[in-house]
Amino acid sequence: MAPTLYHNWPVPITDKSESMSSSQKLKCLAWLGILEIPVVLGLLVALIIFVVKANSKACQDGLLIEQECHTVTSLLERQLTQTRQELQGTMDQATTCNKTLVTLSASLEKEKAWGQEQLTRGEKLQGEIETLKQQLQGALEEAKQLRKGKEASSKERETSSVSSLKAPPGSVVVPVYLLLGLRALLA
């Protein structure tokens, strides 16, 4: 038989782990196990410390205080929201009141102007009334003078007609009644 030649090809670096022998693999696992134990123990100790601290009275008190703070905070937020709504309502009322005030002020100014106009008109009418009173007074004086003049002239006529005519008594009565009627009309 012919000799068999085995040729070992160069192994790439990435495949080196495959080419390791089983004893080398065991050594690596042993080292990894040794290194893992302190890490796991460290994590376990840290976990135990955390659990102990988390269950401590101070931590429980802190948790209760935090819950109370959340409760108070939510209550304050509700009160703040309610206060803001009330403030908005009050501001709306103030705006309405301001509009009403402006309207009432304008109305008051119109009423003042109308009142001033009425006062001026009243003064003008008062002046006209005074003028009319003076005219009436003058007319009354003139009427009195006319009456006196008519009475004087009628008396003169009566005396002259009675003395000159010597008329019968029935004929004198008619002019007297006429004079009295005229006098009543003038008065």
Short mmCIF file of N, CA, C and O in Angstrom, two decimals, residues 38-158:
data_model
loop_
_atom_site.label_atom_id
_atom_site.label_comp_id
_atom_site.label_asym_id
_atom_site.label_seq_id
_atom_site.Cartn_x
_atom_site.Cartn_y
_atom_site.Cartn_z
N PRO A 38 -17.26 34.77 42.07
CA PRO A 38 -17.23 36.04 42.80
C PRO A 38 -18.25 37.04 42.24
O PRO A 38 -18.86 37.80 43.01
N VAL A 39 -18.43 37.01 40.93
CA VAL A 39 -19.40 37.96 40.34
C VAL A 39 -20.80 37.63 40.82
O VAL A 39 -21.56 38.49 41.25
N VAL A 40 -21.17 36.34 40.80
CA VAL A 40 -22.49 35.93 41.26
C VAL A 40 -22.64 36.21 42.74
O VAL A 40 -23.68 36.69 43.20
N LEU A 41 -21.58 35.91 43.52
CA LEU A 41 -21.63 36.19 44.95
C LEU A 41 -21.78 37.70 45.21
O LEU A 41 -22.54 38.12 46.09
N GLY A 42 -21.06 38.52 44.45
CA GLY A 42 -21.16 39.98 44.60
C GLY A 42 -22.57 40.47 44.29
O GLY A 42 -23.13 41.30 45.01
N LEU A 43 -23.14 39.94 43.20
CA LEU A 43 -24.50 40.32 42.85
C LEU A 43 -25.50 39.85 43.90
O LEU A 43 -26.45 40.56 44.24
N LEU A 44 -25.27 38.65 44.42
CA LEU A 44 -26.15 38.11 45.45
C LEU A 44 -26.08 38.95 46.72
O LEU A 44 -27.11 39.29 47.33
N VAL A 45 -24.89 39.34 47.13
CA VAL A 45 -24.72 40.19 48.31
C VAL A 45 -25.39 41.55 48.08
O VAL A 45 -26.09 42.07 48.96
N ALA A 46 -25.20 42.12 46.88
CA ALA A 46 -25.82 43.43 46.57
C ALA A 46 -27.33 43.31 46.61
O ALA A 46 -28.03 44.20 47.11
N LEU A 47 -27.87 42.19 46.10
CA LEU A 47 -29.31 41.97 46.11
C LEU A 47 -29.83 41.85 47.54
O LEU A 47 -30.87 42.41 47.89
N ILE A 48 -29.10 41.15 48.37
CA ILE A 48 -29.50 40.99 49.78
C ILE A 48 -29.48 42.34 50.48
O ILE A 48 -30.42 42.69 51.21
N ILE A 49 -28.45 43.13 50.25
CA ILE A 49 -28.36 44.45 50.87
C ILE A 49 -29.52 45.32 50.40
O ILE A 49 -30.16 46.02 51.18
N PHE A 50 -29.82 45.26 49.12
CA PHE A 50 -30.93 46.06 48.57
C PHE A 50 -32.26 45.65 49.19
O PHE A 50 -33.06 46.50 49.57
N VAL A 51 -32.50 44.34 49.30
CA VAL A 51 -33.75 43.85 49.88
C VAL A 51 -33.86 44.28 51.34
O VAL A 51 -34.92 44.70 51.81
N VAL A 52 -32.75 44.19 52.08
CA VAL A 52 -32.77 44.59 53.49
C VAL A 52 -33.07 46.08 53.60
O VAL A 52 -33.89 46.50 54.43
N LYS A 53 -32.42 46.88 52.77
CA LYS A 53 -32.65 48.33 52.83
C LYS A 53 -34.06 48.67 52.36
O LYS A 53 -34.70 49.57 52.91
N ALA A 54 -34.53 47.97 51.34
CA ALA A 54 -35.87 48.25 50.82
C ALA A 54 -36.93 47.91 51.85
O ALA A 54 -37.99 48.54 51.90
N ASN A 55 -36.70 46.93 52.67
CA ASN A 55 -37.68 46.54 53.68
C ASN A 55 -37.43 47.21 55.02
O ASN A 55 -38.12 46.91 55.99
N SER A 56 -36.47 48.11 55.08
CA SER A 56 -36.18 48.78 56.36
C SER A 56 -37.28 49.77 56.70
O SER A 56 -38.07 50.19 55.85
N LYS A 57 -37.36 50.15 57.98
CA LYS A 57 -38.39 51.07 58.46
C LYS A 57 -38.25 52.43 57.79
O LYS A 57 -39.26 53.03 57.39
N ALA A 58 -37.04 52.91 57.63
CA ALA A 58 -36.82 54.22 57.00
C ALA A 58 -37.33 54.22 55.56
O ALA A 58 -37.96 55.17 55.11
N CYS A 59 -37.08 53.14 54.86
CA CYS A 59 -37.53 53.05 53.47
C CYS A 59 -39.05 52.98 53.42
O CYS A 59 -39.68 53.62 52.57
N GLN A 60 -39.66 52.21 54.32
CA GLN A 60 -41.12 52.11 54.37
C GLN A 60 -41.73 53.47 54.71
O GLN A 60 -42.72 53.89 54.10
N ASP A 61 -41.11 54.18 55.68
CA ASP A 61 -41.58 55.53 56.03
C ASP A 61 -41.46 56.46 54.84
O ASP A 61 -42.35 57.28 54.57
N GLY A 62 -40.35 56.36 54.13
CA GLY A 62 -40.14 57.20 52.95
C GLY A 62 -41.19 56.91 51.89
O GLY A 62 -41.70 57.83 51.23
N LEU A 63 -41.55 55.64 51.71
CA LEU A 63 -42.57 55.26 50.74
C LEU A 63 -43.93 55.83 51.15
O LEU A 63 -44.68 56.37 50.30
N LEU A 64 -44.25 55.76 52.46
CA LEU A 64 -45.51 56.33 52.94
C LEU A 64 -45.54 57.84 52.73
O LEU A 64 -46.55 58.40 52.31
N ILE A 65 -44.42 58.48 53.03
CA ILE A 65 -44.35 59.94 52.86
C ILE A 65 -44.50 60.29 51.39
O ILE A 65 -45.20 61.26 51.04
N GLU A 66 -43.90 59.51 50.52
CA GLU A 66 -44.01 59.77 49.08
C GLU A 66 -45.47 59.62 48.62
O GLU A 66 -45.98 60.44 47.85
N GLN A 67 -46.14 58.58 49.14
CA GLN A 67 -47.56 58.39 48.79
C GLN A 67 -48.42 59.55 49.31
O GLN A 67 -49.31 60.04 48.62
N GLU A 68 -48.12 60.00 50.53
CA GLU A 68 -48.85 61.15 51.08
C GLU A 68 -48.60 62.39 50.23
O GLU A 68 -49.52 63.17 49.99
N CYS A 69 -47.35 62.57 49.79
CA CYS A 69 -47.02 63.72 48.94
C CYS A 69 -47.80 63.66 47.63
O CYS A 69 -48.31 64.68 47.17
N HIS A 70 -47.91 62.47 47.06
CA HIS A 70 -48.68 62.32 45.82
C HIS A 70 -50.15 62.66 46.07
O HIS A 70 -50.79 63.33 45.25
N THR A 71 -50.67 62.20 47.22
CA THR A 71 -52.07 62.48 47.55
C THR A 71 -52.29 63.98 47.72
O THR A 71 -53.23 64.55 47.17
N VAL A 72 -51.40 64.62 48.49
CA VAL A 72 -51.52 66.07 48.73
C VAL A 72 -51.35 66.83 47.42
O VAL A 72 -52.08 67.79 47.14
N THR A 73 -50.41 66.37 46.60
CA THR A 73 -50.16 67.04 45.32
C THR A 73 -51.40 66.96 44.42
O THR A 73 -51.80 67.96 43.81
N SER A 74 -52.01 65.78 44.36
CA SER A 74 -53.21 65.65 43.51
C SER A 74 -54.35 66.50 44.06
O SER A 74 -55.10 67.11 43.31
N LEU A 75 -54.49 66.56 45.40
CA LEU A 75 -55.52 67.41 46.01
C LEU A 75 -55.27 68.88 45.67
O LEU A 75 -56.20 69.60 45.29
N LEU A 76 -54.02 69.30 45.79
CA LEU A 76 -53.68 70.70 45.47
C LEU A 76 -53.92 71.00 44.00
O LEU A 76 -54.37 72.09 43.65
N GLU A 77 -53.64 70.04 43.14
CA GLU A 77 -53.87 70.24 41.70
C GLU A 77 -55.37 70.40 41.43
O GLU A 77 -55.77 71.25 40.63
N ARG A 78 -56.21 69.59 42.10
CA ARG A 78 -57.66 69.73 41.92
C ARG A 78 -58.13 71.09 42.42
O ARG A 78 -58.94 71.77 41.78
N GLN A 79 -57.61 71.51 43.59
CA GLN A 79 -57.99 72.81 44.14
C GLN A 79 -57.54 73.94 43.21
O GLN A 79 -58.26 74.92 43.01
N LEU A 80 -56.35 73.80 42.65
CA LEU A 80 -55.83 74.81 41.73
C LEU A 80 -56.70 74.88 40.48
O LEU A 80 -57.04 75.98 40.02
N THR A 81 -57.10 73.72 39.97
CA THR A 81 -57.98 73.70 38.80
C THR A 81 -59.31 74.36 39.12
O THR A 81 -59.82 75.17 38.34
N GLN A 82 -59.87 74.04 40.29
CA GLN A 82 -61.14 74.64 40.70
C GLN A 82 -61.00 76.15 40.87
O GLN A 82 -61.86 76.92 40.44
N THR A 83 -59.90 76.58 41.47
CA THR A 83 -59.66 78.01 41.67
C THR A 83 -59.52 78.72 40.33
O THR A 83 -60.03 79.83 40.15
N ARG A 84 -58.83 78.09 39.39
CA ARG A 84 -58.70 78.68 38.05
C ARG A 84 -60.06 78.83 37.38
O ARG A 84 -60.33 79.84 36.74
N GLN A 85 -60.91 77.81 37.54
CA GLN A 85 -62.25 77.89 36.95
C GLN A 85 -63.05 79.02 37.60
O GLN A 85 -63.75 79.78 36.91
N GLU A 86 -62.97 79.12 38.92
CA GLU A 86 -63.68 80.20 39.62
C GLU A 86 -63.14 81.56 39.20
O GLU A 86 -63.91 82.51 39.02
N LEU A 87 -61.82 81.65 39.05
CA LEU A 87 -61.21 82.90 38.61
C LEU A 87 -61.69 83.27 37.21
O LEU A 87 -62.01 84.43 36.94
N GLN A 88 -61.78 82.28 36.33
CA GLN A 88 -62.27 82.54 34.98
C GLN A 88 -63.72 83.03 35.03
O GLN A 88 -64.09 83.96 34.32
N GLY A 89 -64.54 82.38 35.88
CA GLY A 89 -65.93 82.82 36.03
C GLY A 89 -66.01 84.25 36.56
O GLY A 89 -66.82 85.05 36.08
N THR A 90 -65.17 84.56 37.53
CA THR A 90 -65.15 85.91 38.09
C THR A 90 -64.70 86.92 37.05
O THR A 90 -65.26 88.03 36.96
N MET A 91 -63.71 86.55 36.25
CA MET A 91 -63.24 87.45 35.19
C MET A 91 -64.34 87.67 34.15
O MET A 91 -64.51 88.79 33.65
N ASP A 92 -65.10 86.62 33.84
CA ASP A 92 -66.21 86.77 32.90
C ASP A 92 -67.27 87.72 33.47
O ASP A 92 -67.80 88.57 32.75
N GLN A 93 -67.55 87.56 34.77
CA GLN A 93 -68.52 88.45 35.42
C GLN A 93 -68.01 89.89 35.42
O GLN A 93 -68.78 90.83 35.20
N ALA A 94 -66.71 90.07 35.67
CA ALA A 94 -66.14 91.41 35.67
C ALA A 94 -66.24 92.03 34.28
O ALA A 94 -66.56 93.23 34.15
N THR A 95 -66.01 91.23 33.25
CA THR A 95 -66.14 91.73 31.88
C THR A 95 -67.57 92.16 31.60
O THR A 95 -67.81 93.23 31.03
N THR A 96 -68.52 91.33 32.03
CA THR A 96 -69.94 91.67 31.85
C THR A 96 -70.28 92.94 32.61
O THR A 96 -70.98 93.81 32.08
N CYS A 97 -69.79 93.05 33.84
CA CYS A 97 -70.05 94.26 34.64
C CYS A 97 -69.45 95.50 33.97
O CYS A 97 -70.08 96.56 33.96
N ASN A 98 -68.26 95.37 33.42
CA ASN A 98 -67.62 96.50 32.74
C ASN A 98 -68.44 96.93 31.53
O ASN A 98 -68.62 98.12 31.28
N LYS A 99 -68.94 95.94 30.77
CA LYS A 99 -69.77 96.28 29.60
C LYS A 99 -71.05 96.98 30.05
O LYS A 99 -71.48 97.95 29.44
N THR A 100 -71.65 96.46 31.12
CA THR A 100 -72.87 97.06 31.65
C THR A 100 -72.59 98.49 32.14
O THR A 100 -73.39 99.40 31.91
N LEU A 101 -71.45 98.67 32.79
CA LEU A 101 -71.06 100.00 33.28
C LEU A 101 -70.92 100.97 32.14
O LEU A 101 -71.38 102.12 32.21
N VAL A 102 -70.28 100.53 31.05
CA VAL A 102 -70.11 101.40 29.89
C VAL A 102 -71.47 101.77 29.31
O VAL A 102 -71.74 102.93 28.99
N THR A 103 -72.36 100.77 29.21
CA THR A 103 -73.70 101.02 28.67
C THR A 103 -74.47 102.00 29.57
O THR A 103 -75.10 102.93 29.08
N LEU A 104 -74.40 101.76 30.90
CA LEU A 104 -75.10 102.64 31.83
C LEU A 104 -74.52 104.05 31.82
O LEU A 104 -75.26 105.03 31.94
N SER A 105 -73.21 104.16 31.67
CA SER A 105 -72.57 105.48 31.61
C SER A 105 -73.05 106.24 30.38
O SER A 105 -73.35 107.44 30.46
N ALA A 106 -73.11 105.54 29.24
CA ALA A 106 -73.60 106.18 28.02
C ALA A 106 -75.05 106.60 28.19
O ALA A 106 -75.45 107.70 27.78
N SER A 107 -75.86 105.74 28.82
CA SER A 107 -77.27 106.06 29.08
C SER A 107 -77.38 107.27 30.00
O SER A 107 -78.23 108.15 29.78
N LEU A 108 -76.54 107.30 31.02
CA LEU A 108 -76.57 108.42 31.96
C LEU A 108 -76.21 109.73 31.25
O LEU A 108 -76.84 110.76 31.49
N GLU A 109 -75.22 109.67 30.38
CA GLU A 109 -74.84 110.87 29.63
C GLU A 109 -75.99 111.35 28.75
O GLU A 109 -76.26 112.55 28.66
N LYS A 110 -76.70 110.40 28.12
CA LYS A 110 -77.86 110.77 27.30
C LYS A 110 -78.94 111.41 28.16
O LYS A 110 -79.55 112.40 27.77
N GLU A 111 -79.17 110.81 29.34
CA GLU A 111 -80.19 111.34 30.25
C GLU A 111 -79.81 112.73 30.75
O GLU A 111 -80.66 113.61 30.86
N LYS A 112 -78.52 112.92 31.03
CA LYS A 112 -78.06 114.25 31.46
C LYS A 112 -78.28 115.28 30.35
O LYS A 112 -78.74 116.39 30.60
N ALA A 113 -77.93 114.88 29.12
CA ALA A 113 -78.12 115.79 27.99
C ALA A 113 -79.61 116.10 27.81
O ALA A 113 -80.00 117.26 27.58
N TRP A 114 -80.45 115.07 27.91
CA TRP A 114 -81.89 115.27 27.77
C TRP A 114 -82.41 116.17 28.90
O TRP A 114 -83.22 117.07 28.67
N GLY A 115 -81.94 115.93 30.14
CA GLY A 115 -82.34 116.75 31.28
C GLY A 115 -81.92 118.20 31.09
O GLY A 115 -82.68 119.13 31.40
N GLN A 116 -80.71 118.40 30.59
CA GLN A 116 -80.21 119.76 30.35
C GLN A 116 -81.07 120.44 29.27
O GLN A 116 -81.42 121.61 29.39
N GLU A 117 -81.42 119.65 28.25
CA GLU A 117 -82.27 120.18 27.19
C GLU A 117 -83.64 120.56 27.74
O GLU A 117 -84.19 121.62 27.40
N GLN A 118 -84.19 119.70 28.61
CA GLN A 118 -85.49 119.99 29.21
C GLN A 118 -85.41 121.23 30.11
O GLN A 118 -86.34 122.04 30.14
N LEU A 119 -84.29 121.36 30.84
CA LEU A 119 -84.11 122.52 31.71
C LEU A 119 -84.04 123.79 30.89
O LEU A 119 -84.69 124.80 31.22
N THR A 120 -83.29 123.74 29.79
CA THR A 120 -83.19 124.91 28.90
C THR A 120 -84.56 125.24 28.32
O THR A 120 -84.97 126.41 28.27
N ARG A 121 -85.26 124.20 27.90
CA ARG A 121 -86.59 124.39 27.33
C ARG A 121 -87.55 124.97 28.38
O ARG A 121 -88.35 125.87 28.09
N GLY A 122 -87.44 124.45 29.63
CA GLY A 122 -88.28 124.96 30.72
C GLY A 122 -87.99 126.43 30.99
O GLY A 122 -88.91 127.23 31.22
N GLU A 123 -86.71 126.81 30.98
CA GLU A 123 -86.34 128.22 31.20
C GLU A 123 -86.89 129.09 30.08
O GLU A 123 -87.39 130.21 30.32
N LYS A 124 -86.81 128.56 28.86
CA LYS A 124 -87.34 129.32 27.71
C LYS A 124 -88.85 129.49 27.86
O LYS A 124 -89.38 130.59 27.65
N LEU A 125 -89.54 128.40 28.24
CA LEU A 125 -90.99 128.48 28.43
C LEU A 125 -91.33 129.41 29.59
O LEU A 125 -92.33 130.14 29.53
N GLN A 126 -90.51 129.40 30.65
CA GLN A 126 -90.74 130.29 31.79
C GLN A 126 -90.63 131.75 31.33
O GLN A 126 -91.43 132.59 31.74
N GLY A 127 -89.64 132.00 30.48
CA GLY A 127 -89.50 133.36 29.94
C GLY A 127 -90.71 133.75 29.11
O GLY A 127 -91.21 134.89 29.20
N GLU A 128 -91.20 132.80 28.29
CA GLU A 128 -92.38 133.08 27.48
C GLU A 128 -93.59 133.31 28.37
O GLU A 128 -94.42 134.19 28.09
N ILE A 129 -93.70 132.52 29.47
CA ILE A 129 -94.82 132.70 30.40
C ILE A 129 -94.76 134.09 31.04
O ILE A 129 -95.78 134.78 31.16
N GLU A 130 -93.55 134.50 31.44
CA GLU A 130 -93.40 135.84 32.04
C GLU A 130 -93.80 136.91 31.04
O GLU A 130 -94.49 137.89 31.40
N THR A 131 -93.39 136.73 29.79
CA THR A 131 -93.74 137.71 28.76
C THR A 131 -95.26 137.75 28.57
O THR A 131 -95.86 138.83 28.50
N LEU A 132 -95.87 136.54 28.52
CA LEU A 132 -97.32 136.48 28.37
C LEU A 132 -98.04 137.08 29.57
O LEU A 132 -99.08 137.75 29.43
N LYS A 133 -97.49 136.87 30.79
CA LYS A 133 -98.09 137.47 31.98
C LYS A 133 -98.05 138.99 31.89
O LYS A 133 -99.02 139.68 32.23
N GLN A 134 -96.90 139.51 31.45
CA GLN A 134 -96.77 140.95 31.32
C GLN A 134 -97.74 141.49 30.28
O GLN A 134 -98.38 142.53 30.48
N GLN A 135 -97.87 140.74 29.16
CA GLN A 135 -98.81 141.18 28.13
C GLN A 135 -100.24 141.14 28.67
O GLN A 135 -101.05 142.03 28.41
N LEU A 136 -100.56 140.07 29.43
CA LEU A 136 -101.89 139.96 30.02
C LEU A 136 -102.14 141.08 31.00
O LEU A 136 -103.22 141.67 31.03
N GLN A 137 -101.14 141.38 31.83
CA GLN A 137 -101.26 142.46 32.81
C GLN A 137 -101.51 143.78 32.08
O GLN A 137 -102.37 144.57 32.48
N GLY A 138 -100.76 143.99 31.00
CA GLY A 138 -100.95 145.22 30.21
C GLY A 138 -102.34 145.26 29.61
O GLY A 138 -103.00 146.33 29.59
N ALA A 139 -102.80 144.09 29.10
CA ALA A 139 -104.14 144.03 28.51
C ALA A 139 -105.20 144.29 29.57
O ALA A 139 -106.21 144.96 29.30
N LEU A 140 -105.00 143.75 30.79
CA LEU A 140 -105.96 143.98 31.87
C LEU A 140 -105.99 145.45 32.25
O LEU A 140 -107.07 146.03 32.49
N GLU A 141 -104.83 146.08 32.32
CA GLU A 141 -104.76 147.51 32.65
C GLU A 141 -105.49 148.32 31.57
O GLU A 141 -106.25 149.24 31.87
N GLU A 142 -105.23 147.94 30.34
CA GLU A 142 -105.87 148.65 29.22
C GLU A 142 -107.38 148.45 29.27
O GLU A 142 -108.16 149.38 29.04
N ALA A 143 -107.80 147.19 29.61
CA ALA A 143 -109.23 146.91 29.71
C ALA A 143 -109.86 147.71 30.85
O ALA A 143 -110.98 148.24 30.71
N LYS A 144 -109.16 147.85 31.97
CA LYS A 144 -109.67 148.65 33.10
C LYS A 144 -109.84 150.11 32.68
O LYS A 144 -110.83 150.75 33.00
N GLN A 145 -108.83 150.61 31.96
CA GLN A 145 -108.90 152.01 31.53
C GLN A 145 -110.06 152.20 30.56
O GLN A 145 -110.78 153.19 30.62
N LEU A 146 -110.23 151.24 29.66
CA LEU A 146 -111.33 151.33 28.71
C LEU A 146 -112.67 151.27 29.43
O LEU A 146 -113.61 152.00 29.11
N ARG A 147 -112.78 150.39 30.42
CA ARG A 147 -114.00 150.27 31.19
C ARG A 147 -114.31 151.57 31.93
O ARG A 147 -115.45 152.06 31.93
N LYS A 148 -113.28 152.11 32.56
CA LYS A 148 -113.48 153.37 33.28
C LYS A 148 -113.91 154.47 32.32
O LYS A 148 -114.78 155.28 32.62
N GLY A 149 -113.25 154.47 31.17
CA GLY A 149 -113.62 155.48 30.18
C GLY A 149 -115.04 155.28 29.69
O GLY A 149 -115.79 156.25 29.51
N LYS A 150 -115.45 154.03 29.46
CA LYS A 150 -116.80 153.75 28.99
C LYS A 150 -117.82 154.06 30.09
O LYS A 150 -118.90 154.58 29.82
N GLU A 151 -117.48 153.74 31.33
CA GLU A 151 -118.38 154.02 32.43
C GLU A 151 -118.56 155.54 32.59
O GLU A 151 -119.68 156.02 32.80
N ALA A 152 -117.47 156.23 32.48
CA ALA A 152 -117.54 157.69 32.62
C ALA A 152 -118.37 158.28 31.48
O ALA A 152 -119.22 159.16 31.68
N SER A 153 -118.12 157.77 30.26
CA SER A 153 -118.87 158.30 29.12
C SER A 153 -120.33 157.88 29.19
O SER A 153 -121.24 158.64 28.82
N SER A 154 -120.61 156.69 29.69
CA SER A 154 -122.00 156.25 29.79
C SER A 154 -122.73 157.04 30.87
O SER A 154 -123.91 157.37 30.72
N LYS A 155 -122.05 157.39 31.95
CA LYS A 155 -122.68 158.19 32.99
C LYS A 155 -122.96 159.59 32.47
O LYS A 155 -123.99 160.19 32.76
N GLU A 156 -122.07 160.11 31.72
CA GLU A 156 -122.27 161.44 31.14
C GLU A 156 -123.45 161.40 30.19
O GLU A 156 -124.27 162.31 30.14
N ARG A 157 -123.55 160.32 29.45
CA ARG A 157 -124.66 160.19 28.51
C ARG A 157 -125.97 160.05 29.27
O ARG A 157 -127.00 160.62 28.88
N GLU A 158 -125.93 159.28 30.32
CA GLU A 158 -127.15 159.07 31.10
C GLU A 158 -127.63 160.40 31.70
O GLU A 158 -128.81 160.74 31.64
#
